[in-house]
CSV table of C-alpha atoms in Angstrom, one decimal:
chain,number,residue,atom,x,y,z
A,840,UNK,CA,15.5,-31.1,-29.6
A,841,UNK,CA,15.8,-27.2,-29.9
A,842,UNK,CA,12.7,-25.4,-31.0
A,843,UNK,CA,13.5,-21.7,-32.4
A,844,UNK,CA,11.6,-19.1,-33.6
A,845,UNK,CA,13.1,-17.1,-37.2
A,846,UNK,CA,12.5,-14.0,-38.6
A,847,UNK,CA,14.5,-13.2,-41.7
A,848,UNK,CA,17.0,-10.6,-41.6
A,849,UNK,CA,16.7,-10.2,-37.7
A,850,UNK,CA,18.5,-11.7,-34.9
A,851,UNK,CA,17.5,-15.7,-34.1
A,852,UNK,CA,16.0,-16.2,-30.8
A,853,UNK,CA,16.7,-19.9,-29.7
A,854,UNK,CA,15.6,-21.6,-26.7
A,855,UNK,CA,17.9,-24.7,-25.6
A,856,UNK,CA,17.6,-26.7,-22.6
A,857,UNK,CA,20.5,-27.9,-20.6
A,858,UNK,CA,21.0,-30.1,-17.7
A,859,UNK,CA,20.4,-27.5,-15.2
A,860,UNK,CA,17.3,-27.1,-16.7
A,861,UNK,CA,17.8,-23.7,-17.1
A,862,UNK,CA,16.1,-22.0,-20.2
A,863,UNK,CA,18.4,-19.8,-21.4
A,864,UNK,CA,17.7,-17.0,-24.9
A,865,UNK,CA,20.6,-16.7,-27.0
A,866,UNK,CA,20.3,-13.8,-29.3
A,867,UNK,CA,22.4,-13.8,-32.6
A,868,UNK,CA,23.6,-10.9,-34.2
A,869,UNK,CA,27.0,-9.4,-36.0
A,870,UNK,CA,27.1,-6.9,-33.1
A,871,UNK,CA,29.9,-7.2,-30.2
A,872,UNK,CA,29.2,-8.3,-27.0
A,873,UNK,CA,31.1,-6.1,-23.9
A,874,UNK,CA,33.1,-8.2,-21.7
A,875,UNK,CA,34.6,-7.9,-18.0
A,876,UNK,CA,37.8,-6.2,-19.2
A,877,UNK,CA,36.4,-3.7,-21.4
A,878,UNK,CA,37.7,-6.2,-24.3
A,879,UNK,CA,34.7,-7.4,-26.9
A,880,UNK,CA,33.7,-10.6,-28.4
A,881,UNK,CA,32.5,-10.9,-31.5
A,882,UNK,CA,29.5,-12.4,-30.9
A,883,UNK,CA,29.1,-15.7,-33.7
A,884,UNK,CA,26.5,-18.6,-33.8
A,885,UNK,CA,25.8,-20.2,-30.3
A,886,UNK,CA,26.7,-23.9,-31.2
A,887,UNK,CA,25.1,-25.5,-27.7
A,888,UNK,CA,22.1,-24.9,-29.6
A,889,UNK,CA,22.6,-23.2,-33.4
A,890,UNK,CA,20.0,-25.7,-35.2
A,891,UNK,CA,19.5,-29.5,-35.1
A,892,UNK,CA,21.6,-30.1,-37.9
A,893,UNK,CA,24.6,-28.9,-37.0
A,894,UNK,CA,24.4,-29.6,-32.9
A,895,UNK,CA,23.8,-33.0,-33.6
A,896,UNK,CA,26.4,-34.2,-35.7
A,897,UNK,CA,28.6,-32.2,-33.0
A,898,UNK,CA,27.3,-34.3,-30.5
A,899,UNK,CA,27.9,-37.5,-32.2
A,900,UNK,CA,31.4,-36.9,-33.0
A,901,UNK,CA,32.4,-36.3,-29.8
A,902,UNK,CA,31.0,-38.9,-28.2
A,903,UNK,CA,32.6,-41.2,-30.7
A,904,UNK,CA,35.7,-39.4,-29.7
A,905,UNK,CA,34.9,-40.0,-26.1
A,906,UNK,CA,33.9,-43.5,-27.0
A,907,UNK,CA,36.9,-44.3,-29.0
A,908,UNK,CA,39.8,-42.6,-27.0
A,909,UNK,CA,38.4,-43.4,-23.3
A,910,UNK,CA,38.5,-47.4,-24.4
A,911,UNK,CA,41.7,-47.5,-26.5
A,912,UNK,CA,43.3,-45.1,-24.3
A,913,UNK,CA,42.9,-47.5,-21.2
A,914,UNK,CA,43.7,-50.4,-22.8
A,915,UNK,CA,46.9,-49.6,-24.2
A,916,UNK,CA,47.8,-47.7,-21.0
A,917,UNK,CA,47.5,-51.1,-19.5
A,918,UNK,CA,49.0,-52.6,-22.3
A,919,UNK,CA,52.3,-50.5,-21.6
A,920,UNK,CA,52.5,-51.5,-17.7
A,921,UNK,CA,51.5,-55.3,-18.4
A,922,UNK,CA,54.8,-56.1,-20.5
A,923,UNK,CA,57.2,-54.5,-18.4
A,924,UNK,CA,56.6,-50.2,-19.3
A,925,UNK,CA,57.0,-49.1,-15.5
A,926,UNK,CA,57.3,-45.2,-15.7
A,927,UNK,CA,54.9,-43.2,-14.1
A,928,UNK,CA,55.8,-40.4,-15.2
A,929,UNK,CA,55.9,-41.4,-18.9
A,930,UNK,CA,52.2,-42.6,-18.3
A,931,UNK,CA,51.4,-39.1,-16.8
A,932,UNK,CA,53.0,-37.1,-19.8
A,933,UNK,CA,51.7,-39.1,-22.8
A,934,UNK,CA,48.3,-38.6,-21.4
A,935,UNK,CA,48.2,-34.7,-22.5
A,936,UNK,CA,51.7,-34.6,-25.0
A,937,UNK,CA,49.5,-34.9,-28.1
A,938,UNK,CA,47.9,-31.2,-27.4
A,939,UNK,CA,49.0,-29.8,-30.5
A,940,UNK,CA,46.8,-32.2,-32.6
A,941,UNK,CA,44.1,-29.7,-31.0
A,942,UNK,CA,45.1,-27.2,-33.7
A,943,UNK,CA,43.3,-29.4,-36.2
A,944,UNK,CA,39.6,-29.0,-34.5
A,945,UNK,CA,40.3,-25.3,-34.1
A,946,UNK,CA,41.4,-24.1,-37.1
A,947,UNK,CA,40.0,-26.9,-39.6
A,948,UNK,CA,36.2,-24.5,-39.3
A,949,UNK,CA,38.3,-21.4,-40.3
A,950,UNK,CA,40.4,-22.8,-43.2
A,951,UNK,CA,37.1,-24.3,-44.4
A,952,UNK,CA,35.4,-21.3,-44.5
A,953,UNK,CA,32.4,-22.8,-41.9
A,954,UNK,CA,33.2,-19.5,-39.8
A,955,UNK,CA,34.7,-16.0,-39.6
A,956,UNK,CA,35.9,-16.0,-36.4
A,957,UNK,CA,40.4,-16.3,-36.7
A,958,UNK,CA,41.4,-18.6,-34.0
A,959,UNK,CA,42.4,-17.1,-30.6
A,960,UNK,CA,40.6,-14.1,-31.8
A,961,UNK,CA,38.5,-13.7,-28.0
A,962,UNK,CA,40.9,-15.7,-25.8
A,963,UNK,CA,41.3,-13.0,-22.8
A,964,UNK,CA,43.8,-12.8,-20.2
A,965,UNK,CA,41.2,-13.9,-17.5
A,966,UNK,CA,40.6,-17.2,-19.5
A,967,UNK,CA,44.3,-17.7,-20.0
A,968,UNK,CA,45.0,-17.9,-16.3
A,969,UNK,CA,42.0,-20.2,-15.5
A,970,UNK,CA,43.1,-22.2,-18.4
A,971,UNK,CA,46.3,-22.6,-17.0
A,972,UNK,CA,45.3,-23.2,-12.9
A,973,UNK,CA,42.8,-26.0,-14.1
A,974,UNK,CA,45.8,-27.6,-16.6
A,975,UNK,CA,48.2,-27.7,-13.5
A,976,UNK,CA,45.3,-29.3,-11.4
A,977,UNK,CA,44.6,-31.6,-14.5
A,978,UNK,CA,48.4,-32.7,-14.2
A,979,UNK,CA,48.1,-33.9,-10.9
A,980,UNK,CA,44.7,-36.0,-12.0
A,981,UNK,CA,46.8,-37.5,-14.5
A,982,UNK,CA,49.7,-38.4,-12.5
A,983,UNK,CA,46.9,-40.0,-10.3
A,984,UNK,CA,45.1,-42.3,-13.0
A,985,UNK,CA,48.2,-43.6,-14.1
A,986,UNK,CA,49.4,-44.7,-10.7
A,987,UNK,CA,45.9,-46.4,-10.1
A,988,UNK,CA,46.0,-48.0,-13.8
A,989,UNK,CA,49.6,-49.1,-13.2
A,990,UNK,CA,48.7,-51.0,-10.0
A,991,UNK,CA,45.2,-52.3,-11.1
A,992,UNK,CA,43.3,-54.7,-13.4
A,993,UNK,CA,41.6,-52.4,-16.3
A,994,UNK,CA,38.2,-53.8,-14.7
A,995,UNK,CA,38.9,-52.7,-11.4
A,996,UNK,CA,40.3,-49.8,-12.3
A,997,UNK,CA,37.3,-48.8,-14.8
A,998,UNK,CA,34.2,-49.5,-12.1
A,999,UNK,CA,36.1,-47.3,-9.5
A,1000,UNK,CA,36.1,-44.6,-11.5
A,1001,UNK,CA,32.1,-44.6,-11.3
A,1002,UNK,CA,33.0,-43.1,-7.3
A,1003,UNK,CA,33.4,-40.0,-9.5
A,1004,UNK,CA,29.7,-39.3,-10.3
A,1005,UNK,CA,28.4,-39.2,-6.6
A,1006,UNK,CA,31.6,-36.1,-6.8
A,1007,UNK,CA,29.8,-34.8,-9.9
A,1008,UNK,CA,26.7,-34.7,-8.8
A,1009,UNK,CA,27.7,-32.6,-5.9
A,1010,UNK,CA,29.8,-30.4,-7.0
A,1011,UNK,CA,27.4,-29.7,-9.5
A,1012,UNK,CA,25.3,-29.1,-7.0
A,1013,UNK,CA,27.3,-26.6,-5.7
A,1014,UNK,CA,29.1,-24.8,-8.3
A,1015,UNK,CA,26.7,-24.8,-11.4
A,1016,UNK,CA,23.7,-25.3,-9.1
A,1017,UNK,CA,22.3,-28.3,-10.7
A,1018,UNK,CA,18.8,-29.4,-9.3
A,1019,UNK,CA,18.1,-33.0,-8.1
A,1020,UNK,CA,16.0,-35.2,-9.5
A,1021,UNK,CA,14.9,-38.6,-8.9
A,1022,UNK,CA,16.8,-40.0,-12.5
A,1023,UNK,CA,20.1,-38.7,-11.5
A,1024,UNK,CA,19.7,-39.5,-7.8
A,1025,UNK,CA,19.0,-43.1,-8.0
A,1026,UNK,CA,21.8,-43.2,-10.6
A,1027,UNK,CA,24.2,-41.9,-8.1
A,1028,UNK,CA,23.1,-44.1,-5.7
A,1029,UNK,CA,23.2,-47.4,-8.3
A,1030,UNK,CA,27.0,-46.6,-9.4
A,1031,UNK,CA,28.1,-46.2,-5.4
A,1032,UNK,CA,26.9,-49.3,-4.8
A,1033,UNK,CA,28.7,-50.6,-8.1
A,1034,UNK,CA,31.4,-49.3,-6.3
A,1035,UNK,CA,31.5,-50.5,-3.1
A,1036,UNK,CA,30.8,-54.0,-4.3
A,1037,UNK,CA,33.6,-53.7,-6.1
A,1038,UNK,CA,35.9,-52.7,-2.9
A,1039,UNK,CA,34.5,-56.0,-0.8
A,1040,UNK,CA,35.6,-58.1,-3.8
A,1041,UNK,CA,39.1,-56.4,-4.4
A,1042,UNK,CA,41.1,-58.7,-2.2
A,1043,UNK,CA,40.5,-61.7,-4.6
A,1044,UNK,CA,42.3,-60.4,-7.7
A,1045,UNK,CA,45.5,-58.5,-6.0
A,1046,UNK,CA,48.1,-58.5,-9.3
A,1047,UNK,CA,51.1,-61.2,-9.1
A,1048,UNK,CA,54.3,-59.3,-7.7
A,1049,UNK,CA,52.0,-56.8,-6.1
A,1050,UNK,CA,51.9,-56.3,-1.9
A,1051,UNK,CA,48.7,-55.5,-1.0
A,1052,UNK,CA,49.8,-52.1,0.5
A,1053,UNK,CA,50.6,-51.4,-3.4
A,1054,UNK,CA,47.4,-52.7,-4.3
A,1055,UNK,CA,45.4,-50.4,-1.8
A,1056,UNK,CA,47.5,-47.4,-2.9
A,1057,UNK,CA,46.3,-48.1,-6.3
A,1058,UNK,CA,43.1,-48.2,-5.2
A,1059,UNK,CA,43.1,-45.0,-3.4
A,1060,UNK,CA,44.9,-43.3,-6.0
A,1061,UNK,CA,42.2,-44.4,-8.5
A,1062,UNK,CA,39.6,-43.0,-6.5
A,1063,UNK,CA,41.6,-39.5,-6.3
A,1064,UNK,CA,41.6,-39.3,-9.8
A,1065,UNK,CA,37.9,-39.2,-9.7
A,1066,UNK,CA,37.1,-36.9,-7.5
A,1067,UNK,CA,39.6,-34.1,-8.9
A,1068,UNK,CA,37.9,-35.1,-12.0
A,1069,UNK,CA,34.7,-34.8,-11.1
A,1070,UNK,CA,35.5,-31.1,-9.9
A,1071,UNK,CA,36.7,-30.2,-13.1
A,1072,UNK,CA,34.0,-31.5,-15.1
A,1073,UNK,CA,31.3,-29.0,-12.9
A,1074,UNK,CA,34.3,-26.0,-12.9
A,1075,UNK,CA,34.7,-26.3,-16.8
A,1076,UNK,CA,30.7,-26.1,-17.3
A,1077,UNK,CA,30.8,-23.1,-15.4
A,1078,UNK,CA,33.4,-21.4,-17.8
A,1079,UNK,CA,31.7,-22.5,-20.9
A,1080,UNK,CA,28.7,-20.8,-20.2
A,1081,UNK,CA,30.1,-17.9,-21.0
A,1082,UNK,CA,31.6,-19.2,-24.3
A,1083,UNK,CA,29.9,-19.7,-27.4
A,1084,UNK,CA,31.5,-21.8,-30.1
A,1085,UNK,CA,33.3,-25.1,-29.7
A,1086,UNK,CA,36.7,-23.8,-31.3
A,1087,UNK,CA,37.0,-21.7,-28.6
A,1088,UNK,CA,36.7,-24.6,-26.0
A,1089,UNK,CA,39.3,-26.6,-28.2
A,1090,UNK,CA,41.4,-23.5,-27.3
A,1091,UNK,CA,41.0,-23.8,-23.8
A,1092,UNK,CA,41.5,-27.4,-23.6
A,1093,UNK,CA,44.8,-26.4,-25.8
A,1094,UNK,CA,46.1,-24.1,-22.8
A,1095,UNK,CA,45.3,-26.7,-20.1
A,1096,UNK,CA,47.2,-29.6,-21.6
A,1097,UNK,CA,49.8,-27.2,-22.5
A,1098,UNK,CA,50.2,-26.2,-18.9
A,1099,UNK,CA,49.6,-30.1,-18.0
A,1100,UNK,CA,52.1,-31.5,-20.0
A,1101,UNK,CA,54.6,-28.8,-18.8
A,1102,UNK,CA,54.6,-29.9,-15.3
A,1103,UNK,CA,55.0,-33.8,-16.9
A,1104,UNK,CA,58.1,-32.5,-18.2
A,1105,UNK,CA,59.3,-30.7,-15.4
A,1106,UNK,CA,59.1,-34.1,-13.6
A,1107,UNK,CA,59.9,-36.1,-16.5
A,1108,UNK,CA,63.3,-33.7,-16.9
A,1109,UNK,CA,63.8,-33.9,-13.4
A,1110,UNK,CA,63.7,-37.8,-12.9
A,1111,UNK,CA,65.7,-38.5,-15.8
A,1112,UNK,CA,62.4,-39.8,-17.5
A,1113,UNK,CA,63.1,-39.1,-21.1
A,1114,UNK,CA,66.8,-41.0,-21.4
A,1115,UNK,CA,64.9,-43.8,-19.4
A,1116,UNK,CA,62.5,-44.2,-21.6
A,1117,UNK,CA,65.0,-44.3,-23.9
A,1118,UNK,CA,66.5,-47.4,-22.5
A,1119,UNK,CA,63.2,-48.7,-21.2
A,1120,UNK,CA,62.4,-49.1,-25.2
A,1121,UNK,CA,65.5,-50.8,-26.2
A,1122,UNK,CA,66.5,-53.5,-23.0
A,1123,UNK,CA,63.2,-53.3,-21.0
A,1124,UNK,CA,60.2,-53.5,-23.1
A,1125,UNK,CA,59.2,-57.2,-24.1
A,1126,UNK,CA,57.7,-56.5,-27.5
A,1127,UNK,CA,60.5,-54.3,-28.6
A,1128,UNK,CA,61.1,-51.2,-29.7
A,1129,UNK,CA,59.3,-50.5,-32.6
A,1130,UNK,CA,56.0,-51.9,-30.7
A,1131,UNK,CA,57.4,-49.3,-27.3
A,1132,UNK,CA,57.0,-46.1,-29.4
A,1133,UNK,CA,53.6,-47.4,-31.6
A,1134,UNK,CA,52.0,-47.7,-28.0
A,1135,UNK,CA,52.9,-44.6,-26.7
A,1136,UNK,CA,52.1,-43.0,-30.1
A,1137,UNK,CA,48.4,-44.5,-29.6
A,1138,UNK,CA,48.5,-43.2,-26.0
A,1139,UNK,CA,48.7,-39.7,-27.3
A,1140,UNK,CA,46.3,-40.1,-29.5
A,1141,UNK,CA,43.3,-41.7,-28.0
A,1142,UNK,CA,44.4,-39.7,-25.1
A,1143,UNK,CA,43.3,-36.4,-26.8
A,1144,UNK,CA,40.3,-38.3,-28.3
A,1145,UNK,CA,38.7,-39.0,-24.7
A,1146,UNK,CA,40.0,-35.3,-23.5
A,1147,UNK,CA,38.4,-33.7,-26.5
A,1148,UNK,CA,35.5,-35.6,-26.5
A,1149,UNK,CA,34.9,-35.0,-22.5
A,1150,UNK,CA,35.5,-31.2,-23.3
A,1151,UNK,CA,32.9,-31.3,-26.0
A,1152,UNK,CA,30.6,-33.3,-24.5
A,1153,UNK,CA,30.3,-30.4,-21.6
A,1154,UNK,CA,30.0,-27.7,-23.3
A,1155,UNK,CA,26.9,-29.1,-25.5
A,1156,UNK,CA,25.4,-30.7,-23.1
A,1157,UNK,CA,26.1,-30.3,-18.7
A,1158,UNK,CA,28.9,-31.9,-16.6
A,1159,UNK,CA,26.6,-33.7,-15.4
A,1160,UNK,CA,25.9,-35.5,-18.8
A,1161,UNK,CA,29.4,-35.4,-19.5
A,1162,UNK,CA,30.1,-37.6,-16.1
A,1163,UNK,CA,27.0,-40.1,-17.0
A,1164,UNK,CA,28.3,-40.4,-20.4
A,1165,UNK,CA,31.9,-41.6,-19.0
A,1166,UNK,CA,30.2,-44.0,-16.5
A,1167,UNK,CA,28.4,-45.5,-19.3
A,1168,UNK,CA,31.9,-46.4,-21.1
A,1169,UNK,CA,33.0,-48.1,-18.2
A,1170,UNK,CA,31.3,-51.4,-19.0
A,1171,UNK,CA,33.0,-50.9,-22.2
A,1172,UNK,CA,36.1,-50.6,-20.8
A,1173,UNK,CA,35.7,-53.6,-18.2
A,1174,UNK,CA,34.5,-56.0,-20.7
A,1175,UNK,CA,37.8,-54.7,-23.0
A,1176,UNK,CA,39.9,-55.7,-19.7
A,1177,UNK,CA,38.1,-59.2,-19.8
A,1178,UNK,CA,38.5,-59.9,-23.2
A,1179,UNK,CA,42.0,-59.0,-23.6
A,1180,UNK,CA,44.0,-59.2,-20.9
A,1181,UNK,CA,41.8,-61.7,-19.0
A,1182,UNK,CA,41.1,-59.6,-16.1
A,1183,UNK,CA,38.8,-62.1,-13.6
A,1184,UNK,CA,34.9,-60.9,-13.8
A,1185,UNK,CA,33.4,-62.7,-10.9
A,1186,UNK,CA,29.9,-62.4,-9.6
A,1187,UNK,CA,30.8,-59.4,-7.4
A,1188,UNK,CA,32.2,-57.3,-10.9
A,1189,UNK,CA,29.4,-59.1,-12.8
A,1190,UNK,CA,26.6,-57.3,-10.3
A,1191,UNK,CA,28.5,-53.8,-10.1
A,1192,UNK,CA,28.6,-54.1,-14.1
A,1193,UNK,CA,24.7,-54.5,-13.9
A,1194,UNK,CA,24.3,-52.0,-11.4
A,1195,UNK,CA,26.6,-49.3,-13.5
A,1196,UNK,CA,24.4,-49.9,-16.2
A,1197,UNK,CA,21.1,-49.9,-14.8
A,1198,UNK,CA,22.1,-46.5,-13.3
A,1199,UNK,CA,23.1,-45.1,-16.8
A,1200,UNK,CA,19.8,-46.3,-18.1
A,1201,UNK,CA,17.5,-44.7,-15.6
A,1202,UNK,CA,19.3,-41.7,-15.9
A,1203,UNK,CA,18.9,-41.5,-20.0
A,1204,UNK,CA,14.7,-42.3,-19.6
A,1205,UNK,CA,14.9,-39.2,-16.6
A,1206,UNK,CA,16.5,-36.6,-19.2
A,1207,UNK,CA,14.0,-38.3,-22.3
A,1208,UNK,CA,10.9,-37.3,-20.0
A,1209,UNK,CA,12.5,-33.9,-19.1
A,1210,UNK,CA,13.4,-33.0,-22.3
A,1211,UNK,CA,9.8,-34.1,-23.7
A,1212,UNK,CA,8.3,-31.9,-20.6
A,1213,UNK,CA,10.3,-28.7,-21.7
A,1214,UNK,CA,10.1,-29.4,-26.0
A,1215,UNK,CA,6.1,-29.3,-25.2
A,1216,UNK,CA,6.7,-26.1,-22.7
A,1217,UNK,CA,9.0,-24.3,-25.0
A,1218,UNK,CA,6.8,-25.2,-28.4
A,1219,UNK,CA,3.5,-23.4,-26.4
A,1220,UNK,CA,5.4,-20.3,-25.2
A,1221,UNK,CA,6.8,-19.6,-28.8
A,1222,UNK,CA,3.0,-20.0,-30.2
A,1223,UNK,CA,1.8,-17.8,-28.0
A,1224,UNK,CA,4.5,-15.7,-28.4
A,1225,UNK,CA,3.6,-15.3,-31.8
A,1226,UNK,CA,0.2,-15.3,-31.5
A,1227,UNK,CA,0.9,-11.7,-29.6
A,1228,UNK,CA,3.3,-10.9,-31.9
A,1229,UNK,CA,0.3,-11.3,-34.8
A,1230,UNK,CA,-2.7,-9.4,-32.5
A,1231,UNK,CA,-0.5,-6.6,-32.1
């Protein structure tokens, strides 16, 4: 909840609480705000914390998004190495390729009228080379993941990703100064063990035509991929404190998966992917061609879902949230890699299931009782805010 105070015809003092339990004033007004470079930004609505009816329904729709694309996105990856698909590098590319359905979420408010502001209006130099640097690093991630995904079971692949919130949590330590506290702690602790139960179970289910040294790289490579992501996740929160509306961080994602998907091409051009992938369509895919380019279609798409919905999810709530709200897919995404491609779920995957969501849990009642701590603290410092307003 977001208590706020409102006088008419005078700027809106809001007080929002983020993970970092940081209290931070936002005051709205039509003026301009001064940046580093001498440049202004127009200085619109804050939407990490506007009013409960419009921050909400932001917050639900991407975490559908995140919901959606983060499941369908895995399972058709899988679904394109498990009937013969065997490119790395296509993997890697169709994982940011669909960046220009971006455009949609950033200019859809404008065209609707919902806001003044013309897209790209603020974007500054300084944001368009940290966009860029964190799109090239995002590249390598995603050549990462889709080396682990092409060597794993789905299952497997999903529960070692949880490694990347003990990463989170301390890099967000570090870089966004998050404080610890005994909900996101034992939470950590939980999904590491998740993990590691996982790793003394992993020599059961090595995939058919797989040498264990494959299998192990897989493995490795998997857990890569989390820690570069859970770097960016703290990085990115960083950045969007100093941004205020969500078309703006829909730009930025833009510029990263621009810069992302060039370097896919580059290697894609390079290795000769795009005329294999050609032919891998047409003599090497079992289910044909027509079913080749539907499932790389739907890789693009739920692709930019799950990136969308990870961006938005940061920026209205804390990387930290962001990486608790992933983890908490994962048993999604594990019981999808059961149910459809029968991925074994012994009593080792069974436990670390348990445990990953046990973790989740404890860390959702931890935030409720925070939250409910700093509503109550927030609610008395605005009374008796206006209670001095009124003796006066």
């Amino acid at each position: 909840m977001t208590p706020s105070v409102n006088k008419h015809n005078t700027s809106e003092i809001e007080f929002t609480h983020r993970e970092s339990e940081e209290e931070v004033v936002h005051l709205h007004a039509d003026s301009a705000l001064s940046m580093d470079n001498n440049t202004t930004m127009q200085v619109h609505a804050d939407q990490k914390c506007i009013t409960n009816k419009r921050y909400m329904p932001l917050l639900v729709i991407n975490y559908v998004c995140l919901f959606v694309g983060s499941l369908a996105a895995s399972l058709l990856s899988k679904y394109y190495f498990i009937h013969k698909g065997s490119s790395i590098l296509v993997s890697t590319w169709v994982q940011t390729a669909g960046f220009p359905l971006l455009i949609i979420p950033i200019s859809l408010p404008y065209l609707l009228k919902l806001t003044n502001r013309v897209p790209f209006t603020d974007f500054t130099p300084r944001m368009l080379v940290l966009s860029v640097s964190i799109g090239v690093m995002l590249g390598f991630n995603n050549l990462f993941f889709s080396w682990g995904n092409s060597y794993l079971p789905i299952s497997t692949s999903a529960l070692l990703l949880s490694s990347q919130l003990v990463f989170n949590l301390i890099f967000s330590v570090i870089i966004v100064k998050q404080k610890l506290t005994f909900s996101n702690v034992n939470c950590v602790i939980l999904l590491t063990l998740s993990s590691i139960l996982l790793a003394l179970d992993s020599s059961h289910e090595t995939p058919k035509g797989l040498t264990r040294k494959e299998y192990f790289f897989g493995f490795f490579c998997t857990i890569a991929a989390g820690l570069m992501f859970a770097f960016y996740l703290p990085l990115m929160e960083k950045i969007y404190r100093r941004v205020n509306c969500y078309e703006m961080v829909m730009e930025m994602q833009l510029v990263m998966e621009l810069a992302a998907t060039t370097l896919a091409t580059v290697g894609m051009a390079g290795g000769g992917g795009f005329a294999k992938m050609k032919a891998e369509s047409r003599m090497v895919f079992d289910k044909g061609c027509v079913v080749y380019w539907v499932t790389v279609l739907g890789n693009v798409v739920t692709w930019q879902l799950c990136f969308m919905g990870t961006a938005g999810m940061v920026f209205l709530t804390s990387s930290l949230t962001g990486g608790i709200c992933m983890t908490a897919l994962l048993s999604m995404n594990v019981l999808g890699g059961v149910l459809v491609y029968k991925d074994a779920f012994g009593g080792f995957k069974a436990i670390s299931t348990v445990l990953c969501i046990w973790g989740f849990l404890s860390y959702v009642y931890g935030i409720y009782k925070l939250n409910r701590k700093e509503q109550h603290k927030a609610l008395t410092r605005n009374k008796n805010h206006i209670v001095n307003i009124a003796a006066n």
